[in-house]
CSV table of C-alpha atoms and ligand atoms in Angstrom, one decimal:
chain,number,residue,atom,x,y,z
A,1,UNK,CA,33.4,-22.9,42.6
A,2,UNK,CA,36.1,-25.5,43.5
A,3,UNK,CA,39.8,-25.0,42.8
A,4,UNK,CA,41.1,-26.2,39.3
A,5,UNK,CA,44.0,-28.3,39.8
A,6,UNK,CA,46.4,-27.7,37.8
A,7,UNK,CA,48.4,-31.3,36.6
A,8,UNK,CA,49.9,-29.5,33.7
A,9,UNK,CA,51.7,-27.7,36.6
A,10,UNK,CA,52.7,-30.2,38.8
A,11,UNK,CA,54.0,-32.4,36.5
A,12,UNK,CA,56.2,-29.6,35.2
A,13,UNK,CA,57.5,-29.4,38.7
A,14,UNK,CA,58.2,-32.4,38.0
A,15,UNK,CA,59.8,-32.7,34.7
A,16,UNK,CA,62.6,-30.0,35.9
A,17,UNK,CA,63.3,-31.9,39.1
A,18,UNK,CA,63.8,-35.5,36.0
A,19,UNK,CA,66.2,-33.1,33.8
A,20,UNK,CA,68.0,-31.8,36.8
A,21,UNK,CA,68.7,-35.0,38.2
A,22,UNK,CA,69.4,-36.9,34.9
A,23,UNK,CA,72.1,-34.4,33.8
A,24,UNK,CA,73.7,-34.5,37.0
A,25,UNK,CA,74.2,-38.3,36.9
A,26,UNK,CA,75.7,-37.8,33.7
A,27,UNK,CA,77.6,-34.8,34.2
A,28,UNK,CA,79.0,-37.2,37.6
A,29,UNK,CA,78.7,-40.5,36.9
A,30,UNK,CA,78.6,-40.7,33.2
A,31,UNK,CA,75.7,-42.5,32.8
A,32,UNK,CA,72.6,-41.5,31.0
A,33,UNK,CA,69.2,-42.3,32.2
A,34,UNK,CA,68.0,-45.3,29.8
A,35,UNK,CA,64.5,-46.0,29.0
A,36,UNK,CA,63.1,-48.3,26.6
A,37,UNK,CA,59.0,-48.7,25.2
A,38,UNK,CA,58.0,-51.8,23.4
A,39,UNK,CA,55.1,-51.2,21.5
A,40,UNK,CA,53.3,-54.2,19.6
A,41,UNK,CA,50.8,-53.8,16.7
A,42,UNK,CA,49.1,-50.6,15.3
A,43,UNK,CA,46.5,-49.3,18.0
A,44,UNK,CA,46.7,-45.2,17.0
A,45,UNK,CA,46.2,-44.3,21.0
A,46,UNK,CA,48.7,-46.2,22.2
A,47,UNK,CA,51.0,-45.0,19.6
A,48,UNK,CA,50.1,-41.5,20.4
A,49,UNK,CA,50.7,-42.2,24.0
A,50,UNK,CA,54.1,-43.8,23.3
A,51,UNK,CA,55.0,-41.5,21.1
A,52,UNK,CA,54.3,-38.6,24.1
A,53,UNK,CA,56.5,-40.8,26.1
A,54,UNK,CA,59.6,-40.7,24.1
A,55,UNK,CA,59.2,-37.5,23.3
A,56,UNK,CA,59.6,-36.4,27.0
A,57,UNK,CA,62.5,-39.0,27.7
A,58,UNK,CA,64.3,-37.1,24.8
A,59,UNK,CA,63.3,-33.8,26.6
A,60,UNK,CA,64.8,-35.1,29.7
A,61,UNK,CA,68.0,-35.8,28.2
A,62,UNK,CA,67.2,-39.7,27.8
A,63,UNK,CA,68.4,-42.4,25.6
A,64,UNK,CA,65.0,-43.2,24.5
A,65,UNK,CA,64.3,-46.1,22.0
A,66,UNK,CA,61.7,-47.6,21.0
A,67,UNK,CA,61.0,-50.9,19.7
A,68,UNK,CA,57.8,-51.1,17.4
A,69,UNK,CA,56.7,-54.8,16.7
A,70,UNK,CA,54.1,-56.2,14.3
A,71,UNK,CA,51.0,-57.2,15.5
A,72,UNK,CA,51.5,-60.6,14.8
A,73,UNK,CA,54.9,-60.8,17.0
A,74,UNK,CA,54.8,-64.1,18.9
A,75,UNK,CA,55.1,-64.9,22.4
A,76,UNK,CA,58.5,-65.8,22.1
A,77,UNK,CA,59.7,-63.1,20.1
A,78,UNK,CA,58.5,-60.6,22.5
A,79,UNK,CA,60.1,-61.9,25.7
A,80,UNK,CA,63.0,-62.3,24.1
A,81,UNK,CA,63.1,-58.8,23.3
A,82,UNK,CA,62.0,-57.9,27.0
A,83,UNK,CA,65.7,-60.1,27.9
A,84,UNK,CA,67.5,-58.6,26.1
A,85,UNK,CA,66.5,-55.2,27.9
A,86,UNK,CA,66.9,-56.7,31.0
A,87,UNK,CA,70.3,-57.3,30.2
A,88,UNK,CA,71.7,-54.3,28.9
A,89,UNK,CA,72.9,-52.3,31.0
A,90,UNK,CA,72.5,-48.7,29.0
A,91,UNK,CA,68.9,-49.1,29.8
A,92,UNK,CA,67.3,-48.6,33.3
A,93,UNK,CA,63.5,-48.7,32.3
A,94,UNK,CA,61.3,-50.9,30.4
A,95,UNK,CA,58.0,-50.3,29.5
A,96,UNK,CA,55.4,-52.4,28.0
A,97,UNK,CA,52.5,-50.6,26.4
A,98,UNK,CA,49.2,-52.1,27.2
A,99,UNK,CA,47.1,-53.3,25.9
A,100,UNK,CA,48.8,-56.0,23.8
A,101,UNK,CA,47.2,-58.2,20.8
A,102,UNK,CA,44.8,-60.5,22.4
A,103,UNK,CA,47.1,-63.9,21.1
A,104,UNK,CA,49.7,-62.5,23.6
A,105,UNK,CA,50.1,-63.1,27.4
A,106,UNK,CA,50.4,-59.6,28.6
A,107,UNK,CA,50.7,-60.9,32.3
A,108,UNK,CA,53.5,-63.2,31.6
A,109,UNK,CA,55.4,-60.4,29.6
A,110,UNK,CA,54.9,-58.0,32.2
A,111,UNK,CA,56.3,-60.4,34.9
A,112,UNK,CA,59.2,-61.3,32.6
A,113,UNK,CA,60.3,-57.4,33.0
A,114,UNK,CA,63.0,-57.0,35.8
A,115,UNK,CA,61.5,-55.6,38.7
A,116,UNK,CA,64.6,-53.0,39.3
A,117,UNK,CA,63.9,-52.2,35.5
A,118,UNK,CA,59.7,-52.1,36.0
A,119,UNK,CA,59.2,-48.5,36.0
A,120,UNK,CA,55.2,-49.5,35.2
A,121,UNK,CA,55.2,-50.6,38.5
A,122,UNK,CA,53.5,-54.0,37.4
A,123,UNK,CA,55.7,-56.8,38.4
A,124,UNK,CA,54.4,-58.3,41.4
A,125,UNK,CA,57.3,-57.9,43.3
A,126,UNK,CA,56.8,-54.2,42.8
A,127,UNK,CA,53.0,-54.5,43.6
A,128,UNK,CA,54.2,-56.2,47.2
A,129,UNK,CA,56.3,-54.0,47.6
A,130,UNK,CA,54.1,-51.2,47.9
A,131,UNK,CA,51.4,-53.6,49.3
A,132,UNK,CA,54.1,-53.8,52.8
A,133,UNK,CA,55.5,-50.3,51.9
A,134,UNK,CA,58.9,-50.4,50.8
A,135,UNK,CA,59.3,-47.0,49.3
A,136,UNK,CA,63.3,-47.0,48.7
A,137,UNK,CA,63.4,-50.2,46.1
A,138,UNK,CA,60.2,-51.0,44.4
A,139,UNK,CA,58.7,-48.8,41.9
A,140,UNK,CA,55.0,-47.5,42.5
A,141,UNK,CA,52.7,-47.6,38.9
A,142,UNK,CA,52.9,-43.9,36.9
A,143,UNK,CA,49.2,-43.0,37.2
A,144,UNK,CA,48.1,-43.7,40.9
A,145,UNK,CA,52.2,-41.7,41.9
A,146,UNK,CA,51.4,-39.0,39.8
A,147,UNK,CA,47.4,-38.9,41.7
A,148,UNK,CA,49.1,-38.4,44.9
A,149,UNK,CA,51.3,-35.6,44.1
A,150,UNK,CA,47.7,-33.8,42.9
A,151,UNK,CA,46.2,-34.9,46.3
A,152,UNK,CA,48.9,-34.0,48.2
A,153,UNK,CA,49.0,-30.1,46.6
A,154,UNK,CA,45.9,-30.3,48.1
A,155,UNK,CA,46.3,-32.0,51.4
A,156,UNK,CA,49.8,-32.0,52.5
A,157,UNK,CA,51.5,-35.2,52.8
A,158,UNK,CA,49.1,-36.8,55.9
A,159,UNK,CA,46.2,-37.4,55.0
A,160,UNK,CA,44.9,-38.9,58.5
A,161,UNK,CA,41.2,-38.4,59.1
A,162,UNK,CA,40.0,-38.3,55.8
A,163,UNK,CA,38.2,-40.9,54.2
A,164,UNK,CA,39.0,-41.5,50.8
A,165,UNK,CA,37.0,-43.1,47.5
A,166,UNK,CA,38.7,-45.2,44.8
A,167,UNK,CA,36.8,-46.4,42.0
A,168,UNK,CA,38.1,-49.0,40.0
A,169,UNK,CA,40.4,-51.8,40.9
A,170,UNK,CA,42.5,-52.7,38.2
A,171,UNK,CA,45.9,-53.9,39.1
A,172,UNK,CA,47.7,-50.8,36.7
A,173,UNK,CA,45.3,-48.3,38.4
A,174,UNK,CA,42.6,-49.1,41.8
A,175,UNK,CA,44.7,-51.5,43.3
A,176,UNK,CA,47.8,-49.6,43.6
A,177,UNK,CA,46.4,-46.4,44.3
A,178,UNK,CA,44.1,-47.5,47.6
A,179,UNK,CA,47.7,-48.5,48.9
A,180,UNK,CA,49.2,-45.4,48.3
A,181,UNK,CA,46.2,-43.2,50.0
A,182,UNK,CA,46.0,-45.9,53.1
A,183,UNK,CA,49.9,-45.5,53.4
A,184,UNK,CA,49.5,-41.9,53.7
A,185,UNK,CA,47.0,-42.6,56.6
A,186,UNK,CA,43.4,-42.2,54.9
A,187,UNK,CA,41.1,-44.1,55.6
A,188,UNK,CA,40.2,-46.0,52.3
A,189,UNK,CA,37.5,-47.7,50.7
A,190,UNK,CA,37.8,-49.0,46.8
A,191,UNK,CA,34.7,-49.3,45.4
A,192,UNK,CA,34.0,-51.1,42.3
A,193,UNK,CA,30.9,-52.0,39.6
A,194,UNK,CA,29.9,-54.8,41.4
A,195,UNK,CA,29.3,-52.0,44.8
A,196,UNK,CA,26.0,-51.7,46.1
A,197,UNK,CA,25.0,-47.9,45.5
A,198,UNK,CA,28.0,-46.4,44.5
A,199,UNK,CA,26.4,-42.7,44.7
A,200,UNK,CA,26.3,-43.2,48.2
A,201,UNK,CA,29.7,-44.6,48.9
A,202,UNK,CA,31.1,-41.7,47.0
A,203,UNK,CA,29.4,-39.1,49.0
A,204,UNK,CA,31.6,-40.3,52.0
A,205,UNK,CA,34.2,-39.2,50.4
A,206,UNK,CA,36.6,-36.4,51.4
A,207,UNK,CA,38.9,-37.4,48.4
A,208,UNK,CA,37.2,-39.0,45.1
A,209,UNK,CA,39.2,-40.8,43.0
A,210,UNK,CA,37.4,-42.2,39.9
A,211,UNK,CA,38.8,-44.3,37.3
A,212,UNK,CA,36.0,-46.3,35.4
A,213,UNK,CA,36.5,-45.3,32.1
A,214,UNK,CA,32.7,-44.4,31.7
A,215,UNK,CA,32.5,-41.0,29.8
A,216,UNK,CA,30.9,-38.4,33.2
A,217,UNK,CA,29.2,-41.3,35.1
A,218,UNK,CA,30.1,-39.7,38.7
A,219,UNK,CA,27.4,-36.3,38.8
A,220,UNK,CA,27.7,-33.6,41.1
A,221,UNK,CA,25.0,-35.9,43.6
A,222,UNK,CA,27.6,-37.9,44.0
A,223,UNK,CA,30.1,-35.6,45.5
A,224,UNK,CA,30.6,-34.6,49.0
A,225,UNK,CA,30.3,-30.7,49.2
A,226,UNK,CA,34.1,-29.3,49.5
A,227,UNK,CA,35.4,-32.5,48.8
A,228,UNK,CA,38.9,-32.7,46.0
A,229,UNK,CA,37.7,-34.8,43.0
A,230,UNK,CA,40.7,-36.4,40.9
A,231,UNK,CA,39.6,-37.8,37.6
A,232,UNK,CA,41.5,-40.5,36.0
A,233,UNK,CA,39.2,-41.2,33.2
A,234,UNK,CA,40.1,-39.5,29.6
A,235,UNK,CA,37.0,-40.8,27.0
A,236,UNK,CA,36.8,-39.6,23.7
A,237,UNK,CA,33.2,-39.0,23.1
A,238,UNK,CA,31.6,-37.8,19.1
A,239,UNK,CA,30.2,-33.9,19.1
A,240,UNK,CA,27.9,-34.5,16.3
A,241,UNK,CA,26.7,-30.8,16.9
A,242,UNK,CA,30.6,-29.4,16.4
A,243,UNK,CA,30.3,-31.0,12.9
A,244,UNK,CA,31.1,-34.6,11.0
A,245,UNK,CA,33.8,-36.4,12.8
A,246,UNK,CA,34.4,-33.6,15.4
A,247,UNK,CA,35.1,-34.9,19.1
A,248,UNK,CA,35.9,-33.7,22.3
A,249,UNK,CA,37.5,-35.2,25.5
A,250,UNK,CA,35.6,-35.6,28.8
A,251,UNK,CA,36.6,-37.7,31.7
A,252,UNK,CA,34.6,-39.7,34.3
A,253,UNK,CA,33.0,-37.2,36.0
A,254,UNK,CA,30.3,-34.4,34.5
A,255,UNK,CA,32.8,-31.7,35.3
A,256,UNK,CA,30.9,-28.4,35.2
A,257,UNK,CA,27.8,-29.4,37.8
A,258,UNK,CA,30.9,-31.2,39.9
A,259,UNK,CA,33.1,-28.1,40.3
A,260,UNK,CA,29.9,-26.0,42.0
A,261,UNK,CA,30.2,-28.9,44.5
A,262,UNK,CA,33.5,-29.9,44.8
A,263,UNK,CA,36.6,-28.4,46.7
A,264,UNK,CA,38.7,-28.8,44.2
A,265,UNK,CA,38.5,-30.7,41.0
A,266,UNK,CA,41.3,-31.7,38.1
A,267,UNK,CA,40.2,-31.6,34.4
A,268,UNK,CA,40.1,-33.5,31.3
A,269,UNK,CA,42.4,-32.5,29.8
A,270,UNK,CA,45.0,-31.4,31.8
A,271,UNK,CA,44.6,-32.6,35.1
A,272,UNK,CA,45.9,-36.2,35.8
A,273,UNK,CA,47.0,-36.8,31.9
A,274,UNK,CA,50.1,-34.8,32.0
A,275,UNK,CA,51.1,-36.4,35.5
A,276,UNK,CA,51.4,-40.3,34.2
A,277,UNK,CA,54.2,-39.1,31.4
A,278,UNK,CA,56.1,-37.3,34.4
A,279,UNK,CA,55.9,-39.9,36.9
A,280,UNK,CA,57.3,-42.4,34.0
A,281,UNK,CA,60.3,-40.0,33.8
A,282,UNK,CA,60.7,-40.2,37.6
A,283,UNK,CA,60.8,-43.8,38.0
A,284,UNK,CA,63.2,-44.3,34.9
A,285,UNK,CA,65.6,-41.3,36.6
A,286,UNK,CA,65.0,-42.9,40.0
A,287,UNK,CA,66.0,-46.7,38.5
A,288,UNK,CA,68.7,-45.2,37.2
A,289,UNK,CA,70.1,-43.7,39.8
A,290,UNK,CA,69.5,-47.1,41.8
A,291,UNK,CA,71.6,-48.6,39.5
A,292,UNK,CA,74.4,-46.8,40.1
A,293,UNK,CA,74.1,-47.1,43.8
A,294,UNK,CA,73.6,-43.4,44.9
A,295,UNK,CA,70.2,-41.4,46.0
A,296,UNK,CA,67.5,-40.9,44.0
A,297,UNK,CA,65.9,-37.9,43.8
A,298,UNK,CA,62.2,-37.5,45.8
A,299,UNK,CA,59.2,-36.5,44.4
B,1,GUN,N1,48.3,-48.4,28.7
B,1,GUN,C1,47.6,-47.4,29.2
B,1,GUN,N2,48.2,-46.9,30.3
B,1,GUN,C2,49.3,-47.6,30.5
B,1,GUN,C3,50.4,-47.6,31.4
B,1,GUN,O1,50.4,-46.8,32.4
B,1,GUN,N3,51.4,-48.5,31.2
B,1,GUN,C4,51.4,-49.4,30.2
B,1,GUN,N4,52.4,-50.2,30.1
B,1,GUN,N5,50.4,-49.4,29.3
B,1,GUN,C5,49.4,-48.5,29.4
């Protein structure tokens, strides 16, 4: 049976390294870690998820604030808000939720963010930044950071020899996390739904990272034997035999048949979920600390 990884665990690891490090810039510097979420329109996950979010910056000894905007919130209106973040100095991270009403350009807003401030990791100055590997300025997206620290509890931090799946290529997820596994010297292939028999480029794989947002779609065929699966996908599916309305969680890959297969495995929940929240705290702590011109703590 593979090895549960645990994200719940990491991710508290690295929540008290965040609370450390933000009350020691303020206990030294005076300043307190900033982070503000713009939510637009009335999409109950993403409020949950932004709700989570602020709940942990308050944890971490934040200023957190929220702005929550009506659906019908223009163009204009919204990147006005996102300047006049950018310009206030109390706050060191901005985030975006996605997805935004369809009448609004998500890609412009997101590029309108500052990319010192970008702790989603989206601006494309951020994305080339990883893309030639400068580590000390640009900030890396929440989801594919917090899948390396799972990799590497695993691993170590080298990762040479290995050869190492990614399914998905989104520019928040894929994209960002093949450059983080090549940098740590895997050998990488990102595979998509336009790849030619994806069962068999997965059983390649020494580290399988799926992300396709297809409720158990990767089966235990599809896994090398010993190799560490990471699931990124959380898809609420109906459990008509639970009772009316009753529904559970499951992730991308068929998780029971996996873990007799795999090496080690993370669940849904409770594997990479709790990891995205904590690297968000990280990058906001790290920005901040940026701003103030002294050294950020490393995760
Ligand atoms: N919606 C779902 N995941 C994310 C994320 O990581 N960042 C933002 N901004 N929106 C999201």
């Amino acid at each position: 049976m593979a090895e549960i990884i645990d994200g719940k665990k990491v991710a508290a690891s690295v929540i008290a390294t965040v609370k450390a490090a933000a009350y020691t810039l303020e206990q030294t510097k005076g300043v307190r870690t900033g982070l503000a979420v713009v939510i637009v329109g009335d999409d109950p996950a993403s409020h949950t998820y932004v709700g989570a979010k602020g709940c942990m910056a308050k944890e971490c000894g934040f200023n957190s604030i929220q702005h929550t905007l009506p659906a019908e919130t223009s163009q204009e209106e919204l990147v006005r808000l996102v300047q006049s973040l950018n310009d206030d100095a109390a706050i060191h991270g901005i985030l975006v939720q996605l997805p935004l009403p369809k009448h609004l350009n998500a890609e412009a807003i997101i590029q309108s963010i500052r990319p010192d401030k970008d702790v989603d990791g989206l601006n494309v100055v951020n994305a080339g930044k990883l893309a030639t590997g400068d580590f000390a300025t640009g900030h890396i997206s929440c989801t594919p950071a917090g899948v390396l620290l799972l990799v590497r509890s695993i691993y170590g931090e080298d990762l040479s020899g290995l050869n190492a799946v990614v399914i998905g290529r989104s520019n928040l997820f894929g994209k960002p996390m093949t450059q983080l596994l090549l940098n740590a010297n895997a050998t990488v292939t990102t595979a998509h739904s336009r790849t030619k028999d994806l069962a068999f480029v997965s059983r390649g794989a020494d580290v399988l990272v799926v992300a396709v947002g297809r409720p158990e779609m990767v089966t235990a065929d599809w896994i090398k034997a010993g190799a560490t699966v990471i699931d990124v996908g959380i898809n609420r599916i109906a459990t008509p035999e639970r009772g009316e309305r009753k529904s559970r969680l499951v992730g991308d890959v068929a998780y029971e048949k996996a873990s007799e297969v795999a090496g080690a495995i993370t669940p849904v929940p409770g594997g990479v979920g709790p990891m995205t929240i904590a690297m968000l705290m990280a990058n906001t702590v790290i920005a901040a600390h940026r701003a103030c011109g002294i050294m950020p703590p490393e995760f």
